[in-house]
Coordinates of C-alpha atoms in Angstrom, one line a residue:
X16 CA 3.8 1.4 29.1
X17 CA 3.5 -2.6 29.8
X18 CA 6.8 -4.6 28.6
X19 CA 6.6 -6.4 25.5
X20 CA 6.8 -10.1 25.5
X21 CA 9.9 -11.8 24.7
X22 CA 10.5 -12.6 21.3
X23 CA 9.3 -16.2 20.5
X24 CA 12.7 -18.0 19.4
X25 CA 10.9 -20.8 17.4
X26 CA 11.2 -20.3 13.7
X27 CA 9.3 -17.9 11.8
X28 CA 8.0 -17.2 15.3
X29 CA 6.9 -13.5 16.9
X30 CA 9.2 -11.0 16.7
X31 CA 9.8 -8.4 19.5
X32 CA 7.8 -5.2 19.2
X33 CA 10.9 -3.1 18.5
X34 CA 12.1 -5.1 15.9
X35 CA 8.5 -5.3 14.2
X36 CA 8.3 -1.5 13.8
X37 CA 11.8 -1.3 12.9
X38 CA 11.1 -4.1 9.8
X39 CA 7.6 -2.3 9.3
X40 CA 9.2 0.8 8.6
X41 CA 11.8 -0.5 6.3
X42 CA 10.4 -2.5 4.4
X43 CA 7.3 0.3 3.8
X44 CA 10.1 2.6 2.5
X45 CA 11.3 -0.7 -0.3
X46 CA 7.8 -1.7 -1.2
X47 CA 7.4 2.2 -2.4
X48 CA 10.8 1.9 -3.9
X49 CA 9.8 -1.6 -5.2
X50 CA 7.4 -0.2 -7.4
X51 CA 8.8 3.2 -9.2
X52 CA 11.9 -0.2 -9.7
X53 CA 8.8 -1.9 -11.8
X54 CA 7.9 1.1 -13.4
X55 CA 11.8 1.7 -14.5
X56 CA 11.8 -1.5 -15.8
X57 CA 8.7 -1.5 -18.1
X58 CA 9.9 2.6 -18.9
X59 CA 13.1 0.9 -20.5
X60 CA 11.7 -2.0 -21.8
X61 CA 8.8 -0.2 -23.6
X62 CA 11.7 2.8 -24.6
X63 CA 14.1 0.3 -26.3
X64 CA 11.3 -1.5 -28.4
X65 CA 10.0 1.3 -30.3
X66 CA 10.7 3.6 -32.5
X67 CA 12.3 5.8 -29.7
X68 CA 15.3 3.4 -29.3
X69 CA 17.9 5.2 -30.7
X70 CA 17.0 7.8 -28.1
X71 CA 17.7 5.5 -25.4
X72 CA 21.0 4.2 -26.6
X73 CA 22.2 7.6 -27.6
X74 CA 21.7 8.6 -23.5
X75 CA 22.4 5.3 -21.7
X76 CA 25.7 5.6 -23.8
X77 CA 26.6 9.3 -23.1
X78 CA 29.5 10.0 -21.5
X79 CA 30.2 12.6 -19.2
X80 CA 32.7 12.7 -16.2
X81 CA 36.2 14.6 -15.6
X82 CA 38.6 12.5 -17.9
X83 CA 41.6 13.7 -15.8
X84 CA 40.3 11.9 -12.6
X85 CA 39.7 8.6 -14.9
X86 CA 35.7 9.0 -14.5
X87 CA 34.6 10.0 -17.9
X88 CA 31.9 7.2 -18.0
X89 CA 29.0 6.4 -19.8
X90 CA 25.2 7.3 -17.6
X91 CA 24.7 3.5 -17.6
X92 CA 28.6 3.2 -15.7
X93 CA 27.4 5.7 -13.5
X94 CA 23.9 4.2 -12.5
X95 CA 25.9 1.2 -11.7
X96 CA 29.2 2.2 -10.1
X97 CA 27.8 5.7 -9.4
X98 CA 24.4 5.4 -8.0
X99 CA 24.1 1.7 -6.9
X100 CA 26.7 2.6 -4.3
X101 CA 23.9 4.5 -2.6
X102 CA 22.4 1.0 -2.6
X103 CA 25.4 -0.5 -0.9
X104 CA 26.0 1.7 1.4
X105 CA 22.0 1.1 2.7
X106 CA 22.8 -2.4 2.8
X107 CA 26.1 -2.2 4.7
X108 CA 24.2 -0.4 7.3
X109 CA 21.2 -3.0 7.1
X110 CA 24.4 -5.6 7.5
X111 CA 25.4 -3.8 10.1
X112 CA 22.2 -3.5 12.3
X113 CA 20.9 -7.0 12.4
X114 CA 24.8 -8.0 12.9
X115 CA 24.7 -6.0 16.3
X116 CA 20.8 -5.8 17.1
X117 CA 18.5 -7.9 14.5
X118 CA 17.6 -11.3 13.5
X119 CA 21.5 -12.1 13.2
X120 CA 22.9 -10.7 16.7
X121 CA 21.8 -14.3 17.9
X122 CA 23.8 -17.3 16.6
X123 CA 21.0 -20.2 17.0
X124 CA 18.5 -17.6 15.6
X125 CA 20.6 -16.4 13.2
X126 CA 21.1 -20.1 11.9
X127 CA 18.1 -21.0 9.8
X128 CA 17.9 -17.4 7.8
X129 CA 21.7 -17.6 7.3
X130 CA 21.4 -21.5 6.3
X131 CA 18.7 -20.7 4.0
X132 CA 21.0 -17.5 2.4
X133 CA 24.0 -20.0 1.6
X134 CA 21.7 -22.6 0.1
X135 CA 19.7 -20.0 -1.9
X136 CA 22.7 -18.5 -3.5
X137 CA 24.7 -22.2 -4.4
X138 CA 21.7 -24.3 -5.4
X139 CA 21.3 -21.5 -8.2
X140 CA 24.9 -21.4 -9.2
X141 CA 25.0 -24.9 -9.1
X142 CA 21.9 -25.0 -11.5
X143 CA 23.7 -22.8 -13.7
X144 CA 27.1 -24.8 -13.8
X145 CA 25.1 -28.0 -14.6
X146 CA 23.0 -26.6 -17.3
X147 CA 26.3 -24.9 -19.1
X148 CA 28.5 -28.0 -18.0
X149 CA 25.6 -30.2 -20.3
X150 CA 25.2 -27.4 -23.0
X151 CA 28.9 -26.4 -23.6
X152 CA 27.9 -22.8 -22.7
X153 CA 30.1 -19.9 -20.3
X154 CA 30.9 -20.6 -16.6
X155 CA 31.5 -16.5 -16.9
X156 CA 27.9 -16.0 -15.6
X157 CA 27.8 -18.5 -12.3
X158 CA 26.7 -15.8 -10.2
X159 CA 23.9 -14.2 -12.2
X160 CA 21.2 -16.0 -10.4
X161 CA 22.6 -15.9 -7.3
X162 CA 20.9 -12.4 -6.0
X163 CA 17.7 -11.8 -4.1
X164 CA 16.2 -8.6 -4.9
X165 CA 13.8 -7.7 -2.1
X166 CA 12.4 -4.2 -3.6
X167 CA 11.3 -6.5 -6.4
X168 CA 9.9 -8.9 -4.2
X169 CA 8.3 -6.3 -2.1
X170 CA 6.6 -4.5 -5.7
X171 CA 5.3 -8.0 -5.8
X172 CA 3.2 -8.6 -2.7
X173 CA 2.3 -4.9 -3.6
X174 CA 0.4 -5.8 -6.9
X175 CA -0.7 -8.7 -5.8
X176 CA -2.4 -7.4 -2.4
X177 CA -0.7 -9.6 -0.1
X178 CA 0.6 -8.8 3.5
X179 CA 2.5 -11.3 4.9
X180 CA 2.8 -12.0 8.5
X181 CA 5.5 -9.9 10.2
X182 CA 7.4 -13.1 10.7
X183 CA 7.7 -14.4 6.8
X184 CA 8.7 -10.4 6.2
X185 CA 11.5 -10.7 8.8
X186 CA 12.7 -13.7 7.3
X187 CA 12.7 -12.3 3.7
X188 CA 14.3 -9.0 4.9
X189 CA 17.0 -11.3 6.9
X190 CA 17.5 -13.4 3.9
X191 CA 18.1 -10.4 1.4
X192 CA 20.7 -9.1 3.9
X193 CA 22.5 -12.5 3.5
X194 CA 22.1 -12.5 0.5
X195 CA 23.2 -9.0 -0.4
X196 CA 26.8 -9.7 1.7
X197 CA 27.8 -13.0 -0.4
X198 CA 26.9 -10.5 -3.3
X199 CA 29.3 -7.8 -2.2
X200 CA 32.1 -10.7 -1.7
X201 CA 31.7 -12.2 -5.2
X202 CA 32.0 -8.7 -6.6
X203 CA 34.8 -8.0 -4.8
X204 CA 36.8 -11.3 -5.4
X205 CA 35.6 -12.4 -8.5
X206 CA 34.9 -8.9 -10.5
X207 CA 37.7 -7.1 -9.4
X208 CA 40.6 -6.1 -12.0
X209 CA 43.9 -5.3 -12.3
X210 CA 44.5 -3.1 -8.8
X211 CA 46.1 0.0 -8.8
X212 CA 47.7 -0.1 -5.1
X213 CA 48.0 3.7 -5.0
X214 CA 44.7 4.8 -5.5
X215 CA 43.5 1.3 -3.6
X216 CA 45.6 2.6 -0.8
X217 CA 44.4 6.4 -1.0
X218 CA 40.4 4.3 -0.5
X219 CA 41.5 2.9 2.8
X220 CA 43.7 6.1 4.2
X221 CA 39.8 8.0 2.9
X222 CA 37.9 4.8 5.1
X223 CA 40.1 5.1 8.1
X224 CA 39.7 8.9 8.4
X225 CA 35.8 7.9 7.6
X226 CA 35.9 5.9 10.5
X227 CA 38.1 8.1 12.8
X228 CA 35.5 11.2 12.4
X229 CA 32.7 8.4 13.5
X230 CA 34.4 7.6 16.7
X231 CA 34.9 10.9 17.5
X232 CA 31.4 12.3 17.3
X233 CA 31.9 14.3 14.1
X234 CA 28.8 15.5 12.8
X235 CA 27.6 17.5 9.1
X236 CA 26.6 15.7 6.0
X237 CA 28.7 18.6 4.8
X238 CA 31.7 16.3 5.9
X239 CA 30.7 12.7 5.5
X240 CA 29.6 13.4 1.7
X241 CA 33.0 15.0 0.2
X242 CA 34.8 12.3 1.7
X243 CA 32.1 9.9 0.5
X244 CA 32.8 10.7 -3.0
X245 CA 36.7 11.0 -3.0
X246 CA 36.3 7.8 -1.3
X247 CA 34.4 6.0 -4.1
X248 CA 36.0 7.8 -6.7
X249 CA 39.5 6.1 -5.0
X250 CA 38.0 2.5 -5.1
X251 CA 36.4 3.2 -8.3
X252 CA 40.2 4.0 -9.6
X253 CA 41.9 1.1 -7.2
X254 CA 40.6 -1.4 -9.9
X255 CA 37.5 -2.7 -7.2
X256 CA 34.3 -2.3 -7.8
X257 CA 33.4 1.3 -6.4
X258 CA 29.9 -0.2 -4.4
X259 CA 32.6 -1.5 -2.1
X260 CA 33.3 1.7 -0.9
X261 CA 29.5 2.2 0.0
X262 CA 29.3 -1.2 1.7
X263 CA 32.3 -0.4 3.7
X264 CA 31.2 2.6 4.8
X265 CA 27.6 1.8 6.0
X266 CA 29.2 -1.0 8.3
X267 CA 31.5 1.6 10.0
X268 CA 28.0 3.4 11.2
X269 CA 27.3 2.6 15.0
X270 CA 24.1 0.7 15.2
X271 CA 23.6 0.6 18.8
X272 CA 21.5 2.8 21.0
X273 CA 23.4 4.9 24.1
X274 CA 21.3 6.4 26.7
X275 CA 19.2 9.3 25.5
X276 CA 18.9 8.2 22.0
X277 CA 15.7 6.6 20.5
X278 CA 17.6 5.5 17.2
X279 CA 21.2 4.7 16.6
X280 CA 23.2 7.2 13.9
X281 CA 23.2 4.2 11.6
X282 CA 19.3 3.8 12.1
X283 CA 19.2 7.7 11.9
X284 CA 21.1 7.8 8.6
X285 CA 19.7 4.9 7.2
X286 CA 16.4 6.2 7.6
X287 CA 17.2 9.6 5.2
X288 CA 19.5 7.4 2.8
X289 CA 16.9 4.4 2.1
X290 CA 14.3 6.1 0.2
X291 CA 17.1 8.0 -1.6
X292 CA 18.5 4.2 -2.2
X293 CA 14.6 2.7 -2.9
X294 CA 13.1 6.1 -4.9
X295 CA 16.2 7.4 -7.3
X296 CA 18.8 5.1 -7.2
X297 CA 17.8 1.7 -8.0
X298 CA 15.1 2.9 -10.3
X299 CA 17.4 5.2 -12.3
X300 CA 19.6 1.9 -12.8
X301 CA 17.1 -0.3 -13.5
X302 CA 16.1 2.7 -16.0
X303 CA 19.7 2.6 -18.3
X304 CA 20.0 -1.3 -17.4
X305 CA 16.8 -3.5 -18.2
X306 CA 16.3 -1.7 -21.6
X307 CA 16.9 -5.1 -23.8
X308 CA 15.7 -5.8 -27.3
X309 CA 12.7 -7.8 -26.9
X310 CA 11.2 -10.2 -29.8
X311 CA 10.0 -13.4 -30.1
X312 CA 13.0 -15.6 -31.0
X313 CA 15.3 -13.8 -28.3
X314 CA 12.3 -15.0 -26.0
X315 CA 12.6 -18.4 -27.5
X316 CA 17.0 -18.0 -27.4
X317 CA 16.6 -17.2 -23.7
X318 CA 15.0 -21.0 -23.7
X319 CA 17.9 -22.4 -25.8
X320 CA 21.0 -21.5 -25.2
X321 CA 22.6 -22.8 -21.7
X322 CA 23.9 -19.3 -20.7
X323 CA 20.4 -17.7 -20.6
X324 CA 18.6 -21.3 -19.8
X325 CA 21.1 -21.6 -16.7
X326 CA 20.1 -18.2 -15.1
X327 CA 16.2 -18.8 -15.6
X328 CA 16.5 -21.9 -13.8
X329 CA 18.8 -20.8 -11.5
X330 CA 16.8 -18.1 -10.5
X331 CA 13.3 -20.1 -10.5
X332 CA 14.5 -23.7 -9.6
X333 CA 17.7 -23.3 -8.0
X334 CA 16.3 -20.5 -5.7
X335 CA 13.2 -22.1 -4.1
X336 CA 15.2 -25.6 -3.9
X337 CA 18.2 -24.0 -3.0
X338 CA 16.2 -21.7 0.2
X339 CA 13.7 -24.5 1.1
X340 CA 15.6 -27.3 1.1
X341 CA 18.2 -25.9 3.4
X342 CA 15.9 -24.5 5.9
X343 CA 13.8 -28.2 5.5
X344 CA 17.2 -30.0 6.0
X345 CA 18.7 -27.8 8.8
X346 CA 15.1 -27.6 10.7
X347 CA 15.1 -31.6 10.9
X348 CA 18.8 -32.1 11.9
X349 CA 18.6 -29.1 14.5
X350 CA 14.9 -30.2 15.8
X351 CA 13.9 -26.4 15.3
X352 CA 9.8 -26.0 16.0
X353 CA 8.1 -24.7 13.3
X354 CA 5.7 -21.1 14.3
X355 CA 2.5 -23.2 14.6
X356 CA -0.1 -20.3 13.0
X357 CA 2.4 -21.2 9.7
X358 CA 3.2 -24.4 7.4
X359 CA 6.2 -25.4 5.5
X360 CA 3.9 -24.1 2.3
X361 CA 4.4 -20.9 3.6
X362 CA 8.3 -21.0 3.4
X363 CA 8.6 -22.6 0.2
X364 CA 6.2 -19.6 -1.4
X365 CA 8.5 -17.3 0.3
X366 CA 11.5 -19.0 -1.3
X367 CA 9.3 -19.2 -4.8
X368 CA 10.0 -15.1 -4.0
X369 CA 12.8 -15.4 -3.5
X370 CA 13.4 -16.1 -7.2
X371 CA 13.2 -12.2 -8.3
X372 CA 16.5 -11.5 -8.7
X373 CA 16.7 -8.0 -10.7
X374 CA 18.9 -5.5 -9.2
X375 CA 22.3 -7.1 -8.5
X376 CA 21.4 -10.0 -10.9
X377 CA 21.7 -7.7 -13.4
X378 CA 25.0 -5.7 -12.3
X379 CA 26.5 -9.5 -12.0
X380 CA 25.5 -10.2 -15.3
X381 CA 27.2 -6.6 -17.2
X382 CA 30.5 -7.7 -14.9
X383 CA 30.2 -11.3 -15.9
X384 CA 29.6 -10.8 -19.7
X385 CA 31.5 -7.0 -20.0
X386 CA 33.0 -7.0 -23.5
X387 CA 30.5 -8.8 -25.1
X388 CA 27.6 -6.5 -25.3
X389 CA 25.1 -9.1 -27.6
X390 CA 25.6 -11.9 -24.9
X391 CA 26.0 -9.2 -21.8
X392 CA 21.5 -8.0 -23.1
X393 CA 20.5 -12.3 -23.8
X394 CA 21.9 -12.8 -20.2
X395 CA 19.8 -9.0 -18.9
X396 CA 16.8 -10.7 -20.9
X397 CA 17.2 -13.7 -19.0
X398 CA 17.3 -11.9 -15.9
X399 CA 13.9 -10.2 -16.4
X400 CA 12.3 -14.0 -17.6
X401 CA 13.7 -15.5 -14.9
X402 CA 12.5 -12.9 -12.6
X403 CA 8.8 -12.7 -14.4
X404 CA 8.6 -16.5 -14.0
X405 CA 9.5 -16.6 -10.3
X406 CA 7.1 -13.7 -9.8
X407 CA 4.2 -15.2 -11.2
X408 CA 5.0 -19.0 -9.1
X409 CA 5.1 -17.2 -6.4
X410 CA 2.1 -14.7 -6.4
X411 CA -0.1 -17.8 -7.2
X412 CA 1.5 -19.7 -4.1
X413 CA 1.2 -16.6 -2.1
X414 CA -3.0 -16.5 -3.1
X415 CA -3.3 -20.2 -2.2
X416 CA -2.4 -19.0 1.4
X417 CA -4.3 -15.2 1.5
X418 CA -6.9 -15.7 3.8
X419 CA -4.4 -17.1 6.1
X420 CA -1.9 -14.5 6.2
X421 CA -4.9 -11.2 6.6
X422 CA -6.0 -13.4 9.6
X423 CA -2.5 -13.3 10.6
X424 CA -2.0 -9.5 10.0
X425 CA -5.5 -8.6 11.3
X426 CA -4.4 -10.3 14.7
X427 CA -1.3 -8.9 15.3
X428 CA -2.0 -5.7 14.6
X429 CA -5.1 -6.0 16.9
X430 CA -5.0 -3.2 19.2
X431 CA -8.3 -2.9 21.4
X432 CA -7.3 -0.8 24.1
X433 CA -5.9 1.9 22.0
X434 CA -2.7 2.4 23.2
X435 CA -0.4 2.5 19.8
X436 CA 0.9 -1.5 21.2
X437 CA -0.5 -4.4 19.5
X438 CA -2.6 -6.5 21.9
X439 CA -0.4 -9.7 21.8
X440 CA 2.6 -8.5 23.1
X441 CA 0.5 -7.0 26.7
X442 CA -2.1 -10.1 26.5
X443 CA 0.4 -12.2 29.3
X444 CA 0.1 -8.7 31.5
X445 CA -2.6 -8.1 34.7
X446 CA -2.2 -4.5 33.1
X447 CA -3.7 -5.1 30.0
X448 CA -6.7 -7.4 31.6
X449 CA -7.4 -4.3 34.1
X450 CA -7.7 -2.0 31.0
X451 CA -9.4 -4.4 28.8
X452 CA -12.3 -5.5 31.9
X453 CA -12.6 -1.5 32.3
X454 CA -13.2 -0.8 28.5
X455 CA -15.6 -3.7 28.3
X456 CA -17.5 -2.3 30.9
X457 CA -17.7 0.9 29.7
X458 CA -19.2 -0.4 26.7
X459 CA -21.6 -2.9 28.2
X460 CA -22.7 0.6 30.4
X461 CA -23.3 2.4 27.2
X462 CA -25.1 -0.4 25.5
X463 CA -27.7 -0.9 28.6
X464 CA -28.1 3.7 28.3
X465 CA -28.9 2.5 24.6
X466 CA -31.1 -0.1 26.1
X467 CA -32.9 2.3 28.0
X468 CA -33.6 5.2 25.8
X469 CA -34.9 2.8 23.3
X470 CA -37.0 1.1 25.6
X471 CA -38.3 5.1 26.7
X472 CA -38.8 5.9 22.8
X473 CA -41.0 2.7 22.2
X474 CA -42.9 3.5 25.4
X475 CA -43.5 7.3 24.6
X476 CA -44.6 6.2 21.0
X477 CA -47.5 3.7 23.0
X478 CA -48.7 6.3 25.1
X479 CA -52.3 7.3 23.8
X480 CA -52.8 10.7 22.9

């Protein structure tokens, strides 16, 4: 097997061929998940405008739980402290893995997609201050619009029938990874209560032992998952946000290769945790948490009032000016070269995407607003406007651009000597030229045998009888 080329380091340029099929993969597994997320979401929209809403509110307020062990919560607590840990702990090991081999192991590569991160996520709390600071409204919900939610974005390019270049993927998976660590930190520092050091301190004795059985090669999911839950359970009790204990430990899991192995334990586990994450968990949260009351004057209130105004346009405005701008600005001062096959369009539809901000929006927004449940569903209902708006910007930015990006797909998944490696990563090799010349040639031999036995059919139908 012929040696892939090097990546190209020019922005939004070729990835390696390792890193491609890793990407591939993943994001395969959240475009799936993406979708059943969009099908929870209009389940519980359509369930809590009809009759049947009673139902709904009579389930997603249910509690169930051991009292004794202080988790006798509602099934809408335990989608989001419960099952959106799951979710967490997938993106601590996604942290993890382009920390120590991805996009971000590379400080100058790294730059742009971390750049553009930090801008996406302050432009849209800045968006939000400004509208609330002019409308007297609550600074309580800053961070609503700060969250990128890539399954969403993914369910997107689904409906739509767009493929983007493996490049623009890699830089809207990189960017949701950013994205999804300055989410964990504003949980943690801004949304955590009063701390009960005891069971806080419990969580870390239950990490360290997590990571002690790591480093010594212990293996059996019947070990890892009891310890799992008595360490969330711990955190959940410690007075921080119980996803913490997910994130913390998918960022203990090794996510290097050693000789003999073709995947890393953290790729290994991430690979039968994601569609556990994509399929169940997010979907079953989206399920008890985007049921809002939908009508046309809280349509019209979501347009009015600063609170819900400030997270539409933080989410639609603040998000592609926050994204683009920084990777304009921070492209010009660094003199980074622009990936020729794209244009600077291509980016700012990709940060038009970036808008979607479902998932964690929505957990930000029952943490900002808990305690006031009439504000806590306006600030859900802007989520889902804000969201629908940004979807809609983008997939008509995206369509502008279609042909462009199937060219770009077609060729570099091109593949004409057949051996499972797309042709532009062998092209530079004498290899791939000896296999390619002997291919041709085979065919141009069995056109001329063609050739021939037409040319003996035509002269057998001539010959007189």
């Amino acid at each position: 097997m012929t040696a892939p080329t090097p990546t190209d380091r020019r922005f939004l340029g070729r990835l390696s061929l390792p890193e491609r099929r890793f990407i591939a993969d993943a994001l395969r597994t959240e475009t799936v998940g993406g979708v059943l997320l969009l099908v929870a979401a209009v389940v519980a929209l359509v369930w809590a405008n009809t009759p049947l809403k009673d139902s709904y509110a009579t389930i997603r307020d249910f509690h169930i739980g051991p009292a004794a062990l202080g988790l006798d919560l509602s099934i809408q607590h335990w989608a989001a402290d419960g099952l959106l840990a799951v979710f967490f702990f997938v993106a601590g090991i996604e942290l993890k893995r382009e920390l120590v081999a991805g996009e971000l192991r590379d400080p100058k590569a790294a730059a742009l997609p971390v750049i553009a991160a930090i801008c996406g996520m302050a432009a849209p709390a800045l968006v939000y201050a400004l509208v609330n600071l002019i409308g007297d409204g609550s600074m309580d919900g800053w961070a609503v619009p700060t969250a990128t939610d890539i399954a969403f974005a993914l369910a997107v390019l689904a409906v739509i029938g767009t493929s983007l270049p493996s490049a623009l993927r890699a830089f809207l998976l990189t960017l949701a990874v950013v994205d999804d660590l300055f989410a964990i930190l504003i949980i943690a520092i801004f949304f955590t209560s009063d701390l009960n050091f005891a069971a806080l301190g419990g969580a870390l004795a239950g990490l360290a032992v997590f990571w002690l059985l790591l480093r010594k090669g212990v293996r059996g999911w019947y070990v890892y998952v009891p310890l799992a839950l008595v360490i969330w359970g711990l955190m959940y009790n410690s007075g921080i946000h119980a996803t913490i204990a997910g994130v913390a430990m998918g960022l203990m899991l090794r996510c290097t290769t050693r000789e003999g192995e073709d995947h890393s334990p953290g790729e290994h586990i991430e690979h039968l945790v994601r569609p556990i994450s994509a399929g169940l968990a997010v979907p079953l949260f989206a399920l008890f948490s985007a049921g809002v009351t939908v009508s046309g004057k809280s349509i019209s209130d979501v347009f009015t009032q600063p609170v819900t105004l400030g997270v539409v346009l933080g989410l639609v405005v603040g998000k592609m000016v926050g994204i683009f701008g920084g990777t304009w600005l921070t492209a010009r001062f660094t003199r980074a070269e622009l990936n020729p096959e794209l244009a600077w369009a291509d980016l700012f539809a990709v940060a038009s995407l970036a808008g979607i901000g479902f998932t964690v929006s929505l957990l930000i927004g029952e943490l900002a607003f808990e305690g006031d449940p009439v504000l806590t569903g306006e600030v859900k209902a802007a989520v889902l406007m804000g969201s629908l708006i940004a979807a809609v910007l983008a997939s008509v930015l995206l369509k502008l651009r279609v042909r462009k990006y199937q060219a770009l797909v077609v060729e570099e998944e091109r593949d004409e000597d057949g051996d499972g490696i797309p042709d532009i990563y062998e092209e530079h090799t004498p290899e791939y030229h000896l296999r390619m010349a002997d291919i041709h040639e085979r065919k141009a031999a069995e056109h001329r045998e063609r050739a021939r036995l037409a040319g003996a059919s035509r002269d057998e139908a001539d010959r007189p009888a």
